[in-house]
Amino acid sequence: MKNERMPRISLCMIVKNEEKKLARALSWGKDVLWEKVVVDTGSTDRTVELAESLGARVCHFTWIDDFAAARNFALEQARGEWILTLDADEYPVPKAEEYLLSLAKRLEEGNYDGVHAGILELDNQGNIMTRSSRIRLFRNTPQLRYRRRIHEQLGFTDGREMRLANVDEKIAFFHDGYVGEAQAAKQRSGRNLRLLKQELADHLGDYEIMGYLGDEYIGYGDEKQARQWYRRSVEHMPEKLPPSDPRSAWTFSSLIAMYTAEGNQEQAKQMYERAVRLQPEDADFDYVMGMYHVKAGHWEEGVRYLSQGLSKLERFGAANCSMRISADLTGVYGNLALCFLKSGRRQEAVQTAVAVLQVTPYDMKALFLLLQAFYEDGGIAANSQPYQDSVMEFLGKLYDLSVLKNRLFIARAAREAGWESLAAQMERGMIQ
């Protein structure tokens, strides 16, 4: 059988002083990437030498305070039919690379221009802070270029809409650019603020740039300035937004979170209603409102908003939207279980807590809520042997009770729930 030629993919990357992370960024994709193009913008460390030793073709670009210009220069160097753009602090999730070639082939056959890839932002502990989607794999054509000095966007130079395939969760990349680099992050923030203000001066009324300015002032710890820029962004938004507009959604949800933190429920509700009207598919607005009501002890409202958020996420997915809620699903379900329990809906609390434990069995909050629901539901009978045996049988479906670690974990949760007799029974089983 004749072998089909697979699409050639060029990895394009712009870098400066990235010797600490470059090896990881360039060491994958040997059987997937046809070429690796690294554009250096003025490194003074071993970045260039390291990139060449890892098989990259290095080109040089004089930095002119314009990320779009640097990225477009990189695109001009690519010789493959498809381009994958990554930064030095990004790397693929497991198994992403083995799926990349077949995806490019399907895009080519489907006459697409590109696809969104998932971007998973990591914190200092390696936990996912947010999930988003960005166009990272796209067709190599001179008509597709970036615009904006910073927070650059890819698009056709003649204004045509890109034909984008649905986001495939198998193609995603971790991003840890803000981990353990406080000084570098501070320097970036100053640079970003300067470039954003330059961009806004050239494009007055750009509500997206205003939203990014709000983000930068959050980074500075200046919430007053951040709020002003977020509000200006909302004021300049059109009356119709794209169904998936993560920038606007982040602005809305940030403002809602600020108002709820201040206890300003009226403004939070007004902003929530406008956000839902303009972006009805995004679940983050319900998430922020729900988490506020949980913190305030408004259990029924917590159920309402968190349930709505989860329903939207299930219905519309997280393709380029719902970044906050999709990064905190365990927390959402845990807080929903708490709301169910506190509002007397114990059966729903049990079902929700079990859903969490099936994914993360050592989530102490979820197990605590599960045992508390059983304890309260049992009433006087909770300390009887038959009732505890039935609970043990249920727990045996979630945990191997012959394992010491599991019994210790359950005993601790039972004690925190005030169920001393169950905790004692778990501990007795450890010495039998």
Short mmCIF file of C-alpha atoms in Angstrom, two decimals:
data_model
loop_
_atom_site.label_atom_id
_atom_site.label_comp_id
_atom_site.label_asym_id
_atom_site.label_seq_id
_atom_site.Cartn_x
_atom_site.Cartn_y
_atom_site.Cartn_z
CA MET A 1 0.00 0.00 0.00
CA LYS A 2 1.31 3.40 -0.95
CA ASN A 3 2.42 5.49 2.02
CA GLU A 4 0.61 8.78 2.37
CA ARG A 5 2.73 11.84 2.92
CA MET A 6 1.74 13.43 6.19
CA PRO A 7 1.47 17.23 6.49
CA ARG A 8 4.72 18.94 7.38
CA ILE A 9 4.52 20.93 10.63
CA SER A 10 6.90 23.78 11.43
CA LEU A 11 7.30 24.68 15.09
CA CYS A 12 7.81 28.46 15.38
CA MET A 13 9.04 30.05 18.58
CA ILE A 14 10.32 33.50 19.55
CA VAL A 15 12.75 33.57 22.48
CA LYS A 16 15.07 35.70 24.55
CA ASN A 17 17.29 34.35 27.36
CA GLU A 18 15.39 31.06 27.69
CA GLU A 19 18.28 28.67 28.34
CA LYS A 20 16.56 27.28 31.47
CA LYS A 21 13.44 26.11 29.66
CA LEU A 22 14.46 25.75 26.04
CA ALA A 23 15.61 22.15 26.27
CA ARG A 24 12.18 21.04 27.45
CA ALA A 25 10.46 23.16 24.80
CA LEU A 26 12.50 21.68 21.93
CA SER A 27 13.09 18.11 23.07
CA TRP A 28 9.69 16.73 22.06
CA GLY A 29 8.13 16.05 18.66
CA LYS A 30 11.02 14.24 16.95
CA ASP A 31 8.61 12.14 14.86
CA VAL A 32 5.99 14.85 14.50
CA LEU A 33 7.65 18.19 13.80
CA TRP A 34 9.18 18.59 10.37
CA GLU A 35 11.29 21.57 11.45
CA LYS A 36 11.86 23.81 14.45
CA VAL A 37 12.30 27.53 13.84
CA VAL A 38 13.58 29.59 16.75
CA VAL A 39 13.66 33.36 16.38
CA ASP A 40 15.99 34.97 18.89
CA THR A 41 15.30 38.59 19.81
CA GLY A 42 18.58 39.37 21.55
CA SER A 43 19.59 36.66 24.02
CA THR A 44 22.71 37.18 26.12
CA ASP A 45 22.81 33.68 27.60
CA ARG A 46 23.26 30.26 25.91
CA THR A 47 19.83 30.26 24.25
CA VAL A 48 21.09 30.35 20.65
CA GLU A 49 23.78 27.73 21.19
CA LEU A 50 21.32 25.43 22.98
CA ALA A 51 18.62 25.83 20.31
CA GLU A 52 21.05 24.89 17.55
CA SER A 53 22.29 21.87 19.50
CA LEU A 54 18.68 20.67 19.75
CA GLY A 55 18.22 20.78 15.99
CA ALA A 56 16.47 24.14 15.62
CA ARG A 57 17.12 26.57 12.80
CA VAL A 58 17.88 29.85 14.55
CA CYS A 59 17.03 33.21 13.00
CA HIS A 60 17.65 36.63 14.51
CA PHE A 61 15.22 39.51 14.86
CA THR A 62 15.99 42.92 16.34
CA TRP A 63 13.43 43.57 19.05
CA ILE A 64 11.20 46.59 18.29
CA ASP A 65 8.69 46.36 21.18
CA ASP A 66 6.22 44.45 19.01
CA PHE A 67 5.39 40.78 19.60
CA ALA A 68 3.26 40.59 16.45
CA ALA A 69 6.19 41.76 14.32
CA ALA A 70 8.48 39.16 15.88
CA ARG A 71 5.94 36.37 15.43
CA ASN A 72 5.24 37.35 11.84
CA PHE A 73 8.98 37.26 11.12
CA ALA A 74 9.02 33.71 12.53
CA LEU A 75 6.09 32.70 10.31
CA GLU A 76 7.96 33.98 7.26
CA GLN A 77 10.81 31.55 8.03
CA ALA A 78 8.55 28.46 8.21
CA ARG A 79 8.61 26.03 5.27
CA GLY A 80 6.02 23.46 6.37
CA GLU A 81 2.38 23.41 5.27
CA TRP A 82 1.26 23.88 8.88
CA ILE A 83 2.63 26.03 11.67
CA LEU A 84 2.58 25.33 15.39
CA THR A 85 3.44 28.37 17.56
CA LEU A 86 4.61 27.87 21.12
CA ASP A 87 6.58 29.82 23.71
CA ALA A 88 9.63 28.46 25.50
CA ASP A 89 7.65 28.03 28.72
CA GLU A 90 5.03 25.80 27.08
CA TYR A 91 5.11 22.05 26.57
CA PRO A 92 2.56 19.43 25.46
CA VAL A 93 0.36 17.38 27.74
CA PRO A 94 0.99 13.60 27.59
CA LYS A 95 0.10 12.00 24.24
CA ALA A 96 -0.57 15.34 22.52
CA GLU A 97 2.29 14.95 20.07
CA GLU A 98 1.20 11.54 18.80
CA TYR A 99 -2.16 13.06 17.89
CA LEU A 100 -0.78 16.19 16.24
CA LEU A 101 0.03 14.80 12.80
CA SER A 102 -3.31 13.08 12.33
CA LEU A 103 -5.03 16.27 13.43
CA ALA A 104 -3.16 18.32 10.82
CA LYS A 105 -4.16 15.78 8.18
CA ARG A 106 -7.82 16.00 9.18
CA LEU A 107 -7.68 19.79 9.12
CA GLU A 108 -6.18 19.70 5.64
CA GLU A 109 -8.84 17.31 4.37
CA GLY A 110 -11.57 19.37 6.03
CA ASN A 111 -10.37 22.59 4.43
CA TYR A 112 -9.81 24.29 7.77
CA ASP A 113 -7.45 27.18 8.45
CA GLY A 114 -6.55 26.15 11.98
CA VAL A 115 -7.64 24.90 15.36
CA HIS A 116 -7.61 26.09 18.93
CA ALA A 117 -5.30 24.28 21.33
CA GLY A 118 -5.86 24.09 25.05
CA ILE A 119 -3.56 26.18 27.26
CA LEU A 120 -3.31 25.09 30.90
CA GLU A 121 -1.84 27.78 33.15
CA LEU A 122 0.09 26.32 36.10
CA ASP A 123 0.72 27.86 39.51
CA ASN A 124 3.80 27.49 41.73
CA GLN A 125 2.61 24.08 42.93
CA GLY A 126 2.05 22.79 39.42
CA ASN A 127 -1.74 22.97 39.76
CA ILE A 128 -3.89 24.21 36.90
CA MET A 129 -5.06 27.79 37.57
CA THR A 130 -7.02 28.41 34.39
CA ARG A 131 -7.81 26.69 31.13
CA SER A 132 -8.12 28.57 27.89
CA SER A 133 -7.94 27.97 24.17
CA ARG A 134 -5.77 29.74 21.61
CA ILE A 135 -5.06 29.28 17.92
CA ARG A 136 -1.71 27.51 17.91
CA LEU A 137 -1.90 25.18 14.89
CA PHE A 138 -2.78 26.81 11.58
CA ARG A 139 -2.17 26.75 7.85
CA ASN A 140 1.05 28.33 6.55
CA THR A 141 -0.17 31.07 4.24
CA PRO A 142 1.04 34.69 3.83
CA GLN A 143 -2.52 35.89 4.46
CA LEU A 144 -2.47 34.70 8.07
CA ARG A 145 -0.54 37.08 10.28
CA TYR A 146 -0.53 38.49 13.80
CA ARG A 147 -1.61 41.98 14.87
CA ARG A 148 -1.05 44.03 18.08
CA ARG A 149 2.21 44.79 19.86
CA ILE A 150 1.16 42.60 22.79
CA HIS A 151 -1.55 40.00 23.39
CA GLU A 152 -1.21 39.49 19.68
CA GLN A 153 -4.04 37.96 17.65
CA LEU A 154 -3.85 35.79 14.54
CA GLY A 155 -6.13 36.51 11.62
CA PHE A 156 -6.42 37.01 7.88
CA THR A 157 -4.91 40.28 6.70
CA ASP A 158 -8.00 40.94 4.54
CA GLY A 159 -10.38 40.56 7.47
CA ARG A 160 -11.83 37.17 6.51
CA GLU A 161 -12.98 34.89 9.32
CA MET A 162 -10.73 31.89 9.95
CA ARG A 163 -12.31 28.47 9.45
CA LEU A 164 -11.50 26.85 12.75
CA ALA A 165 -12.12 23.25 13.74
CA ASN A 166 -13.65 22.50 17.13
CA VAL A 167 -11.17 22.41 19.98
CA ASP A 168 -9.81 18.93 20.52
CA GLU A 169 -8.88 18.43 24.16
CA LYS A 170 -6.15 15.99 23.12
CA ILE A 171 -4.13 18.94 21.82
CA ALA A 172 -3.20 21.01 24.84
CA PHE A 173 -0.09 22.59 26.30
CA PHE A 174 1.02 23.42 29.83
CA HIS A 175 2.21 26.97 30.46
CA ASP A 176 4.36 27.66 33.52
CA GLY A 177 5.83 31.03 32.55
CA TYR A 178 4.89 32.68 35.82
CA VAL A 179 6.19 29.97 38.12
CA GLY A 180 9.04 30.88 40.45
CA GLU A 181 10.13 33.99 38.55
CA ALA A 182 8.85 36.92 40.62
CA GLN A 183 11.48 39.39 39.42
CA ALA A 184 11.09 38.42 35.76
CA ALA A 185 7.30 38.64 36.10
CA LYS A 186 7.63 42.13 37.56
CA GLN A 187 9.83 43.23 34.64
CA ARG A 188 7.37 41.74 32.16
CA SER A 189 4.51 43.56 33.85
CA GLY A 190 6.22 46.93 33.42
CA ARG A 191 6.94 46.18 29.78
CA ASN A 192 3.39 44.92 29.19
CA LEU A 193 1.86 48.03 30.71
CA ARG A 194 3.93 50.25 28.46
CA LEU A 195 3.08 48.29 25.30
CA LEU A 196 -0.61 48.13 26.16
CA LYS A 197 -0.80 51.89 26.59
CA GLN A 198 1.00 52.38 23.28
CA GLU A 199 -1.44 50.00 21.60
CA LEU A 200 -4.44 51.79 23.12
CA ALA A 201 -3.09 55.16 21.98
CA ASP A 202 -3.06 53.81 18.42
CA HIS A 203 -6.47 52.14 18.73
CA LEU A 204 -8.67 54.32 20.92
CA GLY A 205 -11.71 52.49 22.23
CA ASP A 206 -10.20 49.00 21.97
CA TYR A 207 -12.11 47.33 24.79
CA GLU A 208 -9.95 44.22 24.72
CA ILE A 209 -6.78 46.23 25.37
CA MET A 210 -8.61 47.98 28.23
CA GLY A 211 -9.37 44.58 29.72
CA TYR A 212 -5.72 43.57 29.47
CA LEU A 213 -4.79 46.80 31.24
CA GLY A 214 -7.10 45.76 34.05
CA ASP A 215 -5.23 42.46 34.30
CA GLU A 216 -1.89 44.24 34.50
CA TYR A 217 -3.04 46.49 37.34
CA ILE A 218 -4.31 43.41 39.19
CA GLY A 219 -0.74 42.11 38.90
CA TYR A 220 0.47 45.36 40.45
CA GLY A 221 -2.01 44.98 43.30
CA ASP A 222 -3.82 48.16 42.25
CA GLU A 223 -7.46 47.07 42.31
CA LYS A 224 -8.77 50.62 41.98
CA GLN A 225 -7.02 51.11 38.63
CA ALA A 226 -7.92 47.58 37.55
CA ARG A 227 -11.59 48.20 38.27
CA GLN A 228 -11.52 51.44 36.28
CA TRP A 229 -10.02 49.74 33.24
CA TYR A 230 -12.42 46.80 33.45
CA ARG A 231 -15.36 49.20 33.67
CA ARG A 232 -14.06 51.19 30.69
CA SER A 233 -13.72 47.94 28.77
CA VAL A 234 -17.34 47.02 29.47
CA GLU A 235 -18.50 50.52 28.53
CA HIS A 236 -16.78 50.23 25.14
CA MET A 237 -18.02 46.71 24.34
CA PRO A 238 -20.42 46.37 21.41
CA GLU A 239 -23.96 45.20 22.03
CA LYS A 240 -23.13 41.92 20.34
CA LEU A 241 -20.09 39.80 21.22
CA PRO A 242 -18.83 36.58 19.62
CA PRO A 243 -20.19 33.41 21.29
CA SER A 244 -16.68 32.57 22.47
CA ASP A 245 -14.86 35.68 23.61
CA PRO A 246 -12.53 34.77 26.50
CA ARG A 247 -11.14 38.29 26.84
CA SER A 248 -14.55 39.87 27.45
CA ALA A 249 -15.62 36.99 29.69
CA TRP A 250 -12.53 37.46 31.85
CA THR A 251 -13.27 41.19 32.14
CA PHE A 252 -16.87 40.55 33.18
CA SER A 253 -16.03 37.82 35.67
CA SER A 254 -13.22 39.91 37.17
CA LEU A 255 -15.60 42.81 37.76
CA ILE A 256 -18.25 40.53 39.24
CA ALA A 257 -15.65 39.06 41.59
CA MET A 258 -14.54 42.55 42.66
CA TYR A 259 -18.08 43.68 43.43
CA THR A 260 -18.91 40.53 45.38
CA ALA A 261 -15.67 40.83 47.37
CA GLU A 262 -16.78 44.35 48.36
CA GLY A 263 -20.23 43.09 49.31
CA ASN A 264 -21.74 45.20 46.53
CA GLN A 265 -24.43 42.72 45.53
CA GLU A 266 -26.44 45.16 43.45
CA GLN A 267 -23.58 46.07 41.11
CA ALA A 268 -22.46 42.42 40.99
CA LYS A 269 -25.94 41.37 39.94
CA GLN A 270 -26.17 44.10 37.29
CA MET A 271 -22.79 43.13 35.85
CA TYR A 272 -23.76 39.43 35.96
CA GLU A 273 -27.00 40.12 34.06
CA ARG A 274 -25.22 42.10 31.37
CA ALA A 275 -22.52 39.43 31.03
CA VAL A 276 -25.09 36.65 30.65
CA ARG A 277 -27.01 38.67 28.09
CA LEU A 278 -23.91 39.24 25.95
CA GLN A 279 -22.25 35.84 26.52
CA PRO A 280 -24.96 33.34 27.50
CA GLU A 281 -22.76 30.28 26.90
CA ASP A 282 -19.97 31.22 29.32
CA ALA A 283 -20.21 29.49 32.71
CA ASP A 284 -17.71 31.68 34.56
CA PHE A 285 -20.27 34.31 35.56
CA ASP A 286 -22.34 31.70 37.37
CA TYR A 287 -19.18 30.27 38.90
CA VAL A 288 -18.09 33.61 40.40
CA MET A 289 -21.58 34.36 41.71
CA GLY A 290 -21.93 30.84 43.08
CA MET A 291 -18.63 30.92 44.94
CA TYR A 292 -19.58 34.26 46.48
CA HIS A 293 -22.86 32.86 47.79
CA VAL A 294 -21.09 29.79 49.19
CA LYS A 295 -18.68 32.03 51.08
CA ALA A 296 -21.59 34.14 52.33
CA GLY A 297 -23.53 31.06 53.48
CA HIS A 298 -26.36 31.59 50.99
CA TRP A 299 -26.79 27.88 50.33
CA GLU A 300 -29.79 27.89 48.00
CA GLU A 301 -28.26 30.66 45.89
CA GLY A 302 -25.03 28.70 45.82
CA VAL A 303 -26.88 25.68 44.48
CA ARG A 304 -28.62 27.81 41.88
CA TYR A 305 -25.55 29.49 40.41
CA LEU A 306 -23.13 26.56 40.63
CA SER A 307 -25.69 24.21 39.07
CA GLN A 308 -26.29 26.72 36.26
CA GLY A 309 -22.58 26.98 35.65
CA LEU A 310 -22.10 23.23 35.47
CA SER A 311 -25.11 22.90 33.18
CA LYS A 312 -23.66 25.48 30.76
CA LEU A 313 -20.27 23.80 30.87
CA GLU A 314 -21.85 20.44 30.01
CA ARG A 315 -23.98 21.93 27.25
CA PHE A 316 -21.51 24.30 25.58
CA GLY A 317 -18.12 22.90 26.65
CA ALA A 318 -14.99 24.87 27.50
CA ALA A 319 -13.87 25.65 23.95
CA ASN A 320 -12.42 29.13 24.31
CA CYS A 321 -14.72 29.99 27.21
CA SER A 322 -15.52 29.14 30.87
CA MET A 323 -11.85 29.33 31.89
CA ARG A 324 -12.34 29.77 35.63
CA ILE A 325 -14.91 27.06 36.27
CA SER A 326 -13.17 24.47 34.08
CA ALA A 327 -9.96 24.92 36.09
CA ASP A 328 -11.76 24.36 39.41
CA LEU A 329 -14.22 21.56 38.72
CA THR A 330 -13.34 19.63 41.87
CA GLY A 331 -13.84 22.77 43.93
CA VAL A 332 -17.15 23.50 42.23
CA TYR A 333 -18.55 20.05 42.91
CA GLY A 334 -17.23 20.13 46.47
CA ASN A 335 -18.92 23.46 47.16
CA LEU A 336 -22.09 22.30 45.47
CA ALA A 337 -22.14 19.28 47.79
CA LEU A 338 -21.71 21.65 50.74
CA CYS A 339 -24.64 23.78 49.55
CA PHE A 340 -26.83 20.70 49.13
CA LEU A 341 -25.94 19.50 52.62
CA LYS A 342 -26.49 22.85 54.30
CA SER A 343 -29.84 23.30 52.58
CA GLY A 344 -31.04 19.87 53.76
CA ARG A 345 -30.73 18.09 50.41
CA ARG A 346 -28.64 15.23 51.73
CA GLN A 347 -29.19 12.76 48.90
CA GLU A 348 -27.95 15.30 46.35
CA ALA A 349 -25.03 16.11 48.66
CA VAL A 350 -24.08 12.41 48.71
CA GLN A 351 -24.33 12.08 44.93
CA THR A 352 -22.20 15.18 44.36
CA ALA A 353 -19.55 14.23 46.93
CA VAL A 354 -19.29 10.74 45.41
CA ALA A 355 -18.77 12.30 41.96
CA VAL A 356 -15.78 14.19 43.37
CA LEU A 357 -14.35 11.15 45.16
CA GLN A 358 -14.58 9.00 42.06
CA VAL A 359 -12.17 11.42 40.37
CA THR A 360 -10.09 12.52 43.38
CA PRO A 361 -10.56 9.86 46.10
CA TYR A 362 -8.37 11.67 48.62
CA ASP A 363 -10.30 14.93 48.59
CA MET A 364 -10.81 15.45 52.32
CA LYS A 365 -13.59 18.02 51.92
CA ALA A 366 -15.65 15.73 49.70
CA LEU A 367 -15.26 12.75 52.03
CA PHE A 368 -16.06 14.90 55.06
CA LEU A 369 -19.27 16.12 53.40
CA LEU A 370 -20.21 12.58 52.39
CA LEU A 371 -19.78 11.25 55.93
CA GLN A 372 -21.51 14.25 57.45
CA ALA A 373 -24.50 13.66 55.15
CA PHE A 374 -24.63 9.98 56.21
CA TYR A 375 -24.22 10.92 59.87
CA GLU A 376 -27.01 13.48 59.80
CA ASP A 377 -29.24 11.21 57.75
CA GLY A 378 -28.79 8.37 60.24
CA GLY A 379 -29.88 10.43 63.20
CA ILE A 380 -30.02 8.39 66.40
CA ALA A 381 -29.23 5.21 64.43
CA ALA A 382 -25.94 6.63 63.13
CA ASN A 383 -24.00 5.06 66.00
CA SER A 384 -25.66 1.65 65.66
CA GLN A 385 -23.64 -1.23 64.24
CA PRO A 386 -26.09 -2.09 61.44
CA TYR A 387 -26.08 1.51 60.15
CA GLN A 388 -22.31 1.78 60.30
CA ASP A 389 -21.97 -1.56 58.54
CA SER A 390 -24.10 -0.22 55.69
CA VAL A 391 -21.91 2.90 55.49
CA MET A 392 -18.79 0.72 55.50
CA GLU A 393 -20.22 -1.30 52.64
CA PHE A 394 -20.85 1.90 50.70
CA LEU A 395 -17.33 3.19 51.39
CA GLY A 396 -15.96 -0.15 50.25
CA LYS A 397 -17.15 0.70 46.75
CA LEU A 398 -14.94 3.81 46.79
CA TYR A 399 -11.93 2.55 48.76
CA ASP A 400 -10.08 -0.67 49.41
CA LEU A 401 -10.69 -0.87 53.16
CA SER A 402 -7.91 -3.40 53.61
CA VAL A 403 -5.40 -0.63 52.85
CA LEU A 404 -4.15 1.18 55.95
CA LYS A 405 -3.90 4.55 54.21
CA ASN A 406 -7.56 4.42 53.22
CA ARG A 407 -8.79 3.51 56.71
CA LEU A 408 -6.70 6.29 58.24
CA PHE A 409 -8.09 8.78 55.74
CA ILE A 410 -11.68 7.75 56.41
CA ALA A 411 -11.14 7.76 60.18
CA ARG A 412 -9.81 11.31 60.03
CA ALA A 413 -12.75 12.50 57.93
CA ALA A 414 -15.24 10.76 60.23
CA ARG A 415 -13.72 12.40 63.29
CA GLU A 416 -13.90 15.82 61.64
CA ALA A 417 -17.56 15.13 60.88
CA GLY A 418 -18.11 14.36 64.58
CA TRP A 419 -18.71 10.67 63.93
CA GLU A 420 -16.46 9.21 66.62
CA SER A 421 -17.93 5.71 66.56
CA LEU A 422 -17.26 5.30 62.82
CA ALA A 423 -13.73 6.67 63.26
CA ALA A 424 -13.14 4.16 66.07
CA GLN A 425 -14.45 1.30 63.93
CA MET A 426 -12.06 2.27 61.15
CA GLU A 427 -9.16 2.35 63.58
CA ARG A 428 -10.10 -1.00 65.12
CA GLY A 429 -9.93 -2.53 61.67
CA MET A 430 -6.31 -1.40 61.37
CA ILE A 431 -5.13 -3.61 64.25
CA GLN A 432 -7.19 -6.73 63.50
#
